[in-house]
Tab-separated table of C-alpha atoms in Angstrom:
chain	number	residue	atom	x	y	z
A	1	UNK	CA	36.974	69.884	136.473
A	2	UNK	CA	40.058	69.393	134.328
A	3	UNK	CA	42.462	72.178	133.448
A	4	UNK	CA	44.463	71.344	130.285
A	5	UNK	CA	46.718	73.465	128.319
A	6	UNK	CA	44.552	76.435	127.422
A	7	UNK	CA	41.067	74.919	128.238
A	8	UNK	CA	38.797	74.178	131.185
A	9	UNK	CA	36.650	71.075	130.967
A	10	UNK	CA	33.688	71.204	131.099
A	11	UNK	CA	32.789	74.645	129.771
A	12	UNK	CA	30.421	75.961	130.776
A	13	UNK	CA	30.278	74.760	134.398
A	14	UNK	CA	26.781	74.581	135.892
A	15	UNK	CA	26.127	75.620	139.522
A	16	UNK	CA	22.914	75.860	141.480
A	17	UNK	CA	22.712	79.055	143.554
A	18	UNK	CA	23.416	78.367	147.231
A	19	UNK	CA	24.572	74.832	146.572
A	20	UNK	CA	27.766	73.658	148.319
A	21	UNK	CA	30.003	71.613	146.000
A	22	UNK	CA	33.407	69.994	146.084
A	23	UNK	CA	35.364	70.894	142.992
A	24	UNK	CA	38.020	68.350	142.095
A	25	UNK	CA	40.427	70.577	140.158
A	26	UNK	CA	42.727	68.360	138.123
A	27	UNK	CA	45.626	69.670	136.057
A	28	UNK	CA	45.737	67.390	132.980
A	29	UNK	CA	48.158	69.665	131.149
A	30	UNK	CA	51.907	69.917	130.998
A	31	UNK	CA	52.160	73.439	132.457
A	32	UNK	CA	51.133	74.726	135.915
A	33	UNK	CA	47.596	76.119	135.860
A	34	UNK	CA	45.262	77.881	138.202
A	35	UNK	CA	41.540	78.221	138.757
A	36	UNK	CA	40.396	81.786	139.565
A	37	UNK	CA	36.674	82.092	140.271
A	38	UNK	CA	35.485	85.670	140.107
A	39	UNK	CA	33.832	88.377	138.014
A	40	UNK	CA	35.540	90.401	135.325
A	41	UNK	CA	37.167	92.765	137.897
A	42	UNK	CA	38.675	89.791	139.762
A	43	UNK	CA	39.958	88.251	136.518
A	44	UNK	CA	41.519	91.572	135.417
A	45	UNK	CA	43.205	92.003	138.850
A	46	UNK	CA	44.807	88.568	138.754
A	47	UNK	CA	45.883	88.981	135.150
A	48	UNK	CA	47.598	92.254	135.888
A	49	UNK	CA	49.227	90.910	139.072
A	50	UNK	CA	50.617	87.836	137.334
A	51	UNK	CA	51.681	89.653	134.178
A	52	UNK	CA	54.126	91.631	136.288
A	53	UNK	CA	55.936	88.353	136.933
A	54	UNK	CA	55.848	86.934	133.375
A	55	UNK	CA	59.649	86.792	133.102
A	56	UNK	CA	61.029	86.597	136.534
A	57	UNK	CA	64.805	86.536	137.137
A	58	UNK	CA	66.384	83.268	138.319
A	59	UNK	CA	65.667	82.449	141.989
A	60	UNK	CA	62.585	82.023	144.053
A	61	UNK	CA	59.180	82.547	142.430
A	62	UNK	CA	57.725	85.844	143.550
A	63	UNK	CA	54.602	85.892	145.603
A	64	UNK	CA	51.620	87.159	143.597
A	65	UNK	CA	48.615	88.742	145.218
A	66	UNK	CA	45.800	91.169	144.676
A	67	UNK	CA	43.693	93.403	146.928
A	68	UNK	CA	41.393	91.449	149.238
A	69	UNK	CA	38.276	93.141	147.844
A	70	UNK	CA	38.957	91.697	144.353
A	71	UNK	CA	40.654	88.457	145.244
A	72	UNK	CA	37.903	85.926	144.365
A	73	UNK	CA	38.922	82.333	144.819
A	74	UNK	CA	42.289	81.103	143.475
A	75	UNK	CA	43.729	77.581	143.417
A	76	UNK	CA	47.084	76.795	141.805
A	77	UNK	CA	47.548	73.227	140.502
A	78	UNK	CA	50.790	71.719	139.241
A	79	UNK	CA	50.878	69.347	136.255
A	80	UNK	CA	49.307	66.014	137.171
A	81	UNK	CA	48.071	67.357	140.553
A	82	UNK	CA	44.539	67.440	141.958
A	83	UNK	CA	43.353	70.055	144.423
A	84	UNK	CA	39.904	69.760	146.074
A	85	UNK	CA	37.951	72.908	146.849
A	86	UNK	CA	34.733	73.051	148.822
A	87	UNK	CA	32.712	76.061	147.673
A	88	UNK	CA	29.205	77.391	148.158
A	89	UNK	CA	27.891	78.970	145.015
A	90	UNK	CA	26.578	82.548	145.576
A	91	UNK	CA	23.085	83.682	144.641
A	92	UNK	CA	22.031	83.728	140.991
A	93	UNK	CA	22.735	87.411	140.376
A	94	UNK	CA	26.409	87.073	141.479
A	95	UNK	CA	26.760	83.520	140.070
A	96	UNK	CA	25.769	84.780	136.595
A	97	UNK	CA	28.672	87.233	136.492
A	98	UNK	CA	31.394	84.699	137.469
A	99	UNK	CA	34.148	83.536	135.091
A	100	UNK	CA	36.652	80.759	135.580
A	101	UNK	CA	40.094	81.829	134.488
A	102	UNK	CA	43.848	80.949	134.472
A	103	UNK	CA	46.332	83.825	134.757
A	104	UNK	CA	49.621	81.988	134.680
A	105	UNK	CA	51.474	84.407	132.357
A	106	UNK	CA	50.201	84.068	128.861
A	107	UNK	CA	47.369	81.669	129.618
A	108	UNK	CA	44.536	84.231	129.864
A	109	UNK	CA	45.695	85.695	126.511
A	110	UNK	CA	45.345	82.205	125.052
A	111	UNK	CA	41.683	82.315	126.177
A	112	UNK	CA	42.136	79.846	129.046
A	113	UNK	CA	38.765	80.563	130.696
A	114	UNK	CA	35.349	79.057	131.063
A	115	UNK	CA	31.907	80.392	131.757
A	116	UNK	CA	29.537	79.698	134.657
A	117	UNK	CA	25.946	78.782	133.987
A	118	UNK	CA	23.195	79.232	136.582
A	119	UNK	CA	21.449	75.908	136.909
A	120	UNK	CA	17.928	75.344	138.139
A	121	UNK	CA	17.769	72.823	140.982
A	122	UNK	CA	15.938	69.601	140.171
A	123	UNK	CA	12.439	69.387	141.661
């Protein structure tokens, strides 16, 4: 999948429940981006956590985290970088509630998100 400035490609992303996949997360944009996989509560938690650091003072970048029970999966990818993530898609009920999002300050507000579609395995 490619993360560009304000979009995820492809959108939606299809997953088969229970399937293990390797996501090649490529940042094709000029800005740092992230991939957060989780439901609405996970996306809201990361957006609130990262918004608190929208205008940090000079110096080291602050560590950003959320409570473990709403953490989801998060991968941060610098411009031009690729990060590979091996992931097993959950069951259809959970998979259908997932959203892909980027919460680098301002990105979620610019609608940098994608949907997940439950795919039927080929027979």
